[in-house]
Amino acid sequence: MITIYSDAHALHDGKAELHDGKLVSSFEMPRRAELVLARVQEVGLGPVSPPKIFGLDPVRRVHAPDYVAFLETAWDEWVAEHGEYDALPFTWIGPGMRRVVPDHIDGKLGYYSFDAGTPITAGTFRAIRSAADVALTGAELIVRGERVAFALTRPPGHHAHRACYGGYCFFNNAAVAAQALRDAGADRVAVLDIDYHHGNGTQDIFYSRGDVLFASLHADPVQEYPYYLGFSDETGEGAGEGTNVNYPLPFGTGFDVWHAALRHALARIATFRADALVVSLGVDTYKGDPISRFRLDTADYPVIGAALAGAGLPTLFVMEGGYAVEAIGVNAVGVLQGFADAA
Ligand code: OKP
Ligand code: ZN
């Protein structure tokens, strides 16, 4: 299995996020991707290749042009106003307020975001552009006939909507890849999101689309971030009615219950008759994750990989979350090894 990786991810290195009422060190850090890469190499998963440069056009297939342009200049606008310290939003549009793009960077940050945990830094734009290239390079491998590829993206992407960022995510790498697969001729693409958190951004991007099925297993939004999307009655709209499937699961969920939901999702993907599968691969379902509350164990991840291989589809894995840094490599690569051994 080929891994696509670029060290440009390390250009995004946020200092802090608002957590439990305090500014604490960012959970989402460069070391995460470095440890996944180290594990890929340690187990000899396969070759590691750099991304090709695709530019921003394929990104704009799923993100609004004004949003992409905002991200491109946000850091410079912030520095001009406040100096060289990470940009964080502090105010958002509440019900009854107006949706007008402010001139001031502080207003723009709130306009284009939904949380206070996602800093913009000097290298953020270069890193997220590179992550999209990593995902697109993986998608191209699938188009060229590879059975499986691993896009080792960082920062993650699944919380990023068409025109707003949050949850450590700016460009929705998995959505960019799924759209690229469609644009290269796949009639139907399934995105299966197994990160602990709901993939609200991916859901939103494809919600009214019948050509992309979005299925997500995640902590119930009545209990967990992102709170305001991810309920089971969100089934899609218009042409996309029936092609959005959420499996909200309670705090404390262990592998048996989680795996039953996975089987359900895979059965839905089979009836959808997808031509390709994009897996949003988060391993923050791990029992040792510092910000999550599922109970999966390291031995469960290869079982997940084998179940995914059972779908029999060309599969692109796109890295999302996982914050138990010492375990992220073993767990993420465990999924990939399970897939490879079963395929
Ligand atoms: C990104 B991905 C911390 C609350 C959680 C946001 C979590 C984003 C997770 N106090 N903050 O889905 O792994
Ligand atoms: Zn997550």
Short mmCIF file of N, CA and C in Angstrom, two decimals, residues 106-204:
data_model
loop_
_atom_site.label_atom_id
_atom_site.label_comp_id
_atom_site.label_asym_id
_atom_site.label_seq_id
_atom_site.Cartn_x
_atom_site.Cartn_y
_atom_site.Cartn_z
N ASP A 106 -10.76 40.20 12.76
CA ASP A 106 -11.43 39.54 13.90
C ASP A 106 -12.85 39.12 13.53
N GLY A 107 -13.53 39.98 12.78
CA GLY A 107 -14.88 39.66 12.33
C GLY A 107 -14.86 38.57 11.27
N LYS A 108 -13.86 38.61 10.38
CA LYS A 108 -13.76 37.57 9.34
C LYS A 108 -13.50 36.20 9.94
N LEU A 109 -12.65 36.15 10.98
CA LEU A 109 -12.34 34.86 11.61
C LEU A 109 -13.62 34.22 12.14
N GLY A 110 -14.47 35.01 12.81
CA GLY A 110 -15.72 34.47 13.32
C GLY A 110 -16.68 34.09 12.21
N TYR A 111 -16.70 34.92 11.17
CA TYR A 111 -17.61 34.68 10.03
C TYR A 111 -17.32 33.34 9.37
N TYR A 112 -16.03 33.00 9.27
CA TYR A 112 -15.63 31.79 8.53
C TYR A 112 -15.28 30.61 9.44
N SER A 113 -15.69 30.62 10.72
CA SER A 113 -15.31 29.51 11.61
C SER A 113 -16.47 29.14 12.52
N PHE A 114 -16.30 28.05 13.27
CA PHE A 114 -17.33 27.69 14.25
C PHE A 114 -16.77 27.24 15.59
N ASP A 115 -15.46 27.38 15.82
CA ASP A 115 -14.99 27.11 17.18
C ASP A 115 -13.69 27.86 17.50
N ALA A 116 -13.30 27.80 18.78
CA ALA A 116 -12.12 28.53 19.25
C ALA A 116 -10.95 27.58 19.51
N GLY A 117 -10.97 26.46 18.80
CA GLY A 117 -9.92 25.46 19.00
C GLY A 117 -9.01 25.28 17.81
N THR A 118 -9.13 26.18 16.84
CA THR A 118 -8.51 25.95 15.54
C THR A 118 -7.69 27.17 15.13
N PRO A 119 -6.45 27.27 15.66
CA PRO A 119 -5.63 28.44 15.35
C PRO A 119 -5.14 28.46 13.91
N ILE A 120 -5.03 29.67 13.37
CA ILE A 120 -4.36 29.89 12.09
C ILE A 120 -2.97 30.43 12.41
N THR A 121 -1.96 29.81 11.82
CA THR A 121 -0.56 30.16 12.09
C THR A 121 0.11 30.59 10.78
N ALA A 122 1.40 30.97 10.92
CA ALA A 122 2.14 31.47 9.75
C ALA A 122 2.11 30.47 8.59
N GLY A 123 2.22 29.18 8.90
CA GLY A 123 2.33 28.18 7.84
C GLY A 123 1.05 27.43 7.55
N THR A 124 -0.06 27.86 8.14
CA THR A 124 -1.30 27.08 8.00
C THR A 124 -1.71 26.91 6.54
N PHE A 125 -1.68 28.00 5.77
CA PHE A 125 -2.18 27.88 4.40
C PHE A 125 -1.32 26.92 3.58
N ARG A 126 0.01 27.01 3.72
CA ARG A 126 0.89 26.09 2.99
C ARG A 126 0.62 24.64 3.41
N ALA A 127 0.39 24.43 4.70
CA ALA A 127 0.15 23.06 5.19
C ALA A 127 -1.17 22.49 4.67
N ILE A 128 -2.22 23.31 4.68
CA ILE A 128 -3.52 22.77 4.26
C ILE A 128 -3.57 22.56 2.75
N ARG A 129 -2.86 23.42 2.02
CA ARG A 129 -2.76 23.21 0.57
C ARG A 129 -2.04 21.90 0.29
N SER A 130 -0.99 21.65 1.05
CA SER A 130 -0.25 20.41 0.88
C SER A 130 -1.10 19.19 1.26
N ALA A 131 -1.88 19.31 2.34
CA ALA A 131 -2.74 18.19 2.74
C ALA A 131 -3.75 17.86 1.65
N ALA A 132 -4.31 18.90 1.01
CA ALA A 132 -5.23 18.65 -0.10
C ALA A 132 -4.49 17.95 -1.24
N ASP A 133 -3.26 18.36 -1.51
CA ASP A 133 -2.47 17.69 -2.55
C ASP A 133 -2.20 16.22 -2.19
N VAL A 134 -1.96 15.96 -0.91
CA VAL A 134 -1.74 14.58 -0.46
C VAL A 134 -2.99 13.74 -0.75
N ALA A 135 -4.16 14.28 -0.40
CA ALA A 135 -5.42 13.56 -0.65
C ALA A 135 -5.66 13.37 -2.14
N LEU A 136 -5.39 14.41 -2.92
CA LEU A 136 -5.61 14.34 -4.37
C LEU A 136 -4.65 13.36 -5.03
N THR A 137 -3.42 13.29 -4.53
CA THR A 137 -2.46 12.33 -5.07
C THR A 137 -2.93 10.90 -4.77
N GLY A 138 -3.46 10.70 -3.59
CA GLY A 138 -4.03 9.39 -3.26
C GLY A 138 -5.21 9.05 -4.15
N ALA A 139 -6.07 10.04 -4.39
CA ALA A 139 -7.23 9.81 -5.27
C ALA A 139 -6.77 9.44 -6.68
N GLU A 140 -5.72 10.11 -7.13
CA GLU A 140 -5.22 9.81 -8.48
C GLU A 140 -4.68 8.37 -8.57
N LEU A 141 -4.06 7.90 -7.51
CA LEU A 141 -3.60 6.49 -7.50
C LEU A 141 -4.79 5.55 -7.67
N ILE A 142 -5.89 5.86 -6.99
CA ILE A 142 -7.09 5.02 -7.09
C ILE A 142 -7.64 5.07 -8.52
N VAL A 143 -7.66 6.28 -9.10
CA VAL A 143 -8.15 6.43 -10.48
C VAL A 143 -7.30 5.60 -11.44
N ARG A 144 -6.00 5.54 -11.16
CA ARG A 144 -5.08 4.79 -12.03
C ARG A 144 -5.10 3.29 -11.77
N GLY A 145 -5.98 2.84 -10.85
CA GLY A 145 -6.17 1.40 -10.70
C GLY A 145 -5.62 0.77 -9.45
N GLU A 146 -5.04 1.57 -8.53
CA GLU A 146 -4.60 0.98 -7.26
C GLU A 146 -5.83 0.53 -6.46
N ARG A 147 -5.69 -0.58 -5.78
CA ARG A 147 -6.79 -1.09 -4.95
C ARG A 147 -6.95 -0.24 -3.68
N VAL A 148 -5.81 0.29 -3.18
CA VAL A 148 -5.85 1.02 -1.91
C VAL A 148 -4.69 2.01 -1.87
N ALA A 149 -4.90 3.12 -1.18
CA ALA A 149 -3.82 4.08 -0.93
C ALA A 149 -4.10 4.79 0.39
N PHE A 150 -3.03 5.31 0.98
CA PHE A 150 -3.14 6.00 2.28
C PHE A 150 -2.65 7.43 2.13
N ALA A 151 -3.57 8.39 2.25
CA ALA A 151 -3.22 9.81 2.25
C ALA A 151 -2.99 10.23 3.70
N LEU A 152 -1.72 10.44 4.04
CA LEU A 152 -1.38 10.75 5.44
C LEU A 152 -1.50 12.27 5.64
N THR A 153 -2.74 12.71 5.68
CA THR A 153 -3.04 14.14 5.75
C THR A 153 -2.94 14.70 7.18
N ARG A 154 -2.52 15.91 7.25
CA ARG A 154 -2.54 16.70 8.49
C ARG A 154 -2.44 18.18 8.10
N PRO A 155 -3.20 19.09 8.70
CA PRO A 155 -4.24 18.84 9.69
C PRO A 155 -5.40 18.04 9.09
N PRO A 156 -6.31 17.54 9.97
CA PRO A 156 -7.44 16.78 9.46
C PRO A 156 -8.41 17.68 8.69
N GLY A 157 -9.47 17.09 8.15
CA GLY A 157 -10.34 17.88 7.28
C GLY A 157 -11.83 17.74 7.47
N HIS A 158 -12.29 16.68 8.16
CA HIS A 158 -13.72 16.34 8.05
C HIS A 158 -14.68 17.32 8.72
N HIS A 159 -14.19 18.18 9.60
CA HIS A 159 -15.07 19.20 10.17
C HIS A 159 -15.23 20.43 9.27
N ALA A 160 -14.42 20.56 8.24
CA ALA A 160 -14.46 21.76 7.40
C ALA A 160 -15.65 21.71 6.44
N HIS A 161 -16.49 22.73 6.55
CA HIS A 161 -17.65 22.88 5.66
C HIS A 161 -17.21 23.53 4.36
N ARG A 162 -18.20 23.74 3.48
CA ARG A 162 -17.93 24.42 2.21
C ARG A 162 -17.29 25.79 2.44
N ALA A 163 -17.71 26.49 3.49
CA ALA A 163 -17.21 27.86 3.70
C ALA A 163 -16.98 28.16 5.18
N CYS A 164 -16.60 27.17 5.97
CA CYS A 164 -16.13 27.50 7.31
C CYS A 164 -15.27 26.42 7.92
N TYR A 165 -14.37 26.86 8.80
CA TYR A 165 -13.39 25.95 9.42
C TYR A 165 -13.70 25.75 10.89
N GLY A 166 -13.09 24.71 11.47
CA GLY A 166 -13.27 24.41 12.88
C GLY A 166 -12.81 22.98 13.14
N GLY A 167 -12.71 22.62 14.41
CA GLY A 167 -12.34 21.25 14.75
C GLY A 167 -11.00 20.84 14.16
N TYR A 168 -10.04 21.78 14.16
CA TYR A 168 -8.68 21.57 13.65
C TYR A 168 -8.64 21.45 12.13
N CYS A 169 -9.77 21.66 11.44
CA CYS A 169 -9.88 21.39 10.00
C CYS A 169 -10.11 22.67 9.20
N PHE A 170 -9.47 22.76 8.04
CA PHE A 170 -9.59 23.94 7.15
C PHE A 170 -10.07 23.53 5.76
N PHE A 171 -9.29 22.71 5.09
CA PHE A 171 -9.76 22.12 3.83
C PHE A 171 -10.21 20.70 4.14
N ASN A 172 -11.34 20.30 3.56
CA ASN A 172 -11.87 18.97 3.82
C ASN A 172 -11.21 17.98 2.86
N ASN A 173 -10.10 17.43 3.32
CA ASN A 173 -9.27 16.58 2.45
C ASN A 173 -10.04 15.41 1.87
N ALA A 174 -10.86 14.75 2.68
CA ALA A 174 -11.62 13.59 2.20
C ALA A 174 -12.65 14.02 1.16
N ALA A 175 -13.30 15.17 1.39
CA ALA A 175 -14.30 15.65 0.42
C ALA A 175 -13.63 16.07 -0.89
N VAL A 176 -12.47 16.71 -0.77
CA VAL A 176 -11.72 17.08 -1.98
C VAL A 176 -11.39 15.82 -2.79
N ALA A 177 -10.95 14.77 -2.09
CA ALA A 177 -10.60 13.51 -2.77
C ALA A 177 -11.83 12.85 -3.38
N ALA A 178 -12.93 12.82 -2.63
CA ALA A 178 -14.16 12.19 -3.15
C ALA A 178 -14.64 12.91 -4.40
N GLN A 179 -14.59 14.23 -4.38
CA GLN A 179 -15.00 15.01 -5.55
C GLN A 179 -14.06 14.75 -6.73
N ALA A 180 -12.77 14.63 -6.44
CA ALA A 180 -11.80 14.33 -7.52
C ALA A 180 -12.09 12.97 -8.14
N LEU A 181 -12.48 12.00 -7.33
CA LEU A 181 -12.83 10.68 -7.87
C LEU A 181 -14.05 10.79 -8.77
N ARG A 182 -15.05 11.55 -8.36
CA ARG A 182 -16.22 11.80 -9.20
C ARG A 182 -15.81 12.48 -10.50
N ASP A 183 -14.96 13.48 -10.41
CA ASP A 183 -14.56 14.23 -11.59
C ASP A 183 -13.71 13.38 -12.54
N ALA A 184 -13.10 12.33 -12.00
CA ALA A 184 -12.29 11.44 -12.85
C ALA A 184 -13.13 10.29 -13.41
N GLY A 185 -14.43 10.28 -13.11
CA GLY A 185 -15.29 9.30 -13.78
C GLY A 185 -16.00 8.29 -12.90
N ALA A 186 -15.70 8.27 -11.60
CA ALA A 186 -16.47 7.38 -10.72
C ALA A 186 -17.91 7.89 -10.63
N ASP A 187 -18.89 7.03 -10.88
CA ASP A 187 -20.29 7.49 -10.86
C ASP A 187 -20.79 7.73 -9.44
N ARG A 188 -20.40 6.84 -8.54
CA ARG A 188 -20.85 6.96 -7.15
C ARG A 188 -19.66 6.72 -6.22
N VAL A 189 -19.50 7.61 -5.26
CA VAL A 189 -18.41 7.51 -4.29
C VAL A 189 -19.03 7.48 -2.89
N ALA A 190 -18.55 6.57 -2.06
CA ALA A 190 -18.97 6.54 -0.65
C ALA A 190 -17.85 7.10 0.22
N VAL A 191 -18.23 7.95 1.16
CA VAL A 191 -17.29 8.43 2.18
C VAL A 191 -17.74 7.83 3.51
N LEU A 192 -16.88 7.02 4.09
CA LEU A 192 -17.18 6.42 5.39
C LEU A 192 -16.26 7.05 6.43
N ASP A 193 -16.87 7.68 7.42
CA ASP A 193 -16.12 8.45 8.42
C ASP A 193 -16.12 7.68 9.73
N ILE A 194 -14.94 7.17 10.11
CA ILE A 194 -14.86 6.38 11.35
C ILE A 194 -14.11 7.12 12.46
N ASP A 195 -13.87 8.40 12.26
CA ASP A 195 -13.34 9.24 13.34
C ASP A 195 -14.37 9.29 14.48
N TYR A 196 -13.90 9.51 15.69
CA TYR A 196 -14.78 9.59 16.87
C TYR A 196 -15.79 10.73 16.76
N HIS A 197 -15.41 11.80 16.10
CA HIS A 197 -16.29 12.97 15.98
C HIS A 197 -17.08 12.92 14.68
N HIS A 198 -18.27 13.47 14.69
CA HIS A 198 -19.06 13.51 13.46
C HIS A 198 -18.35 14.35 12.39
N GLY A 199 -18.40 13.87 11.16
CA GLY A 199 -17.80 14.60 10.04
C GLY A 199 -18.78 15.62 9.49
N ASN A 200 -19.07 16.62 10.31
CA ASN A 200 -20.10 17.61 9.94
C ASN A 200 -19.80 18.32 8.63
N GLY A 201 -18.53 18.59 8.38
CA GLY A 201 -18.18 19.30 7.15
C GLY A 201 -18.45 18.44 5.92
N THR A 202 -18.03 17.20 5.97
CA THR A 202 -18.25 16.31 4.83
C THR A 202 -19.74 16.09 4.60
N GLN A 203 -20.47 15.89 5.68
CA GLN A 203 -21.92 15.74 5.55
C GLN A 203 -22.53 16.95 4.85
N ASP A 204 -22.16 18.12 5.32
CA ASP A 204 -22.73 19.35 4.77
C ASP A 204 -22.40 19.51 3.29
#
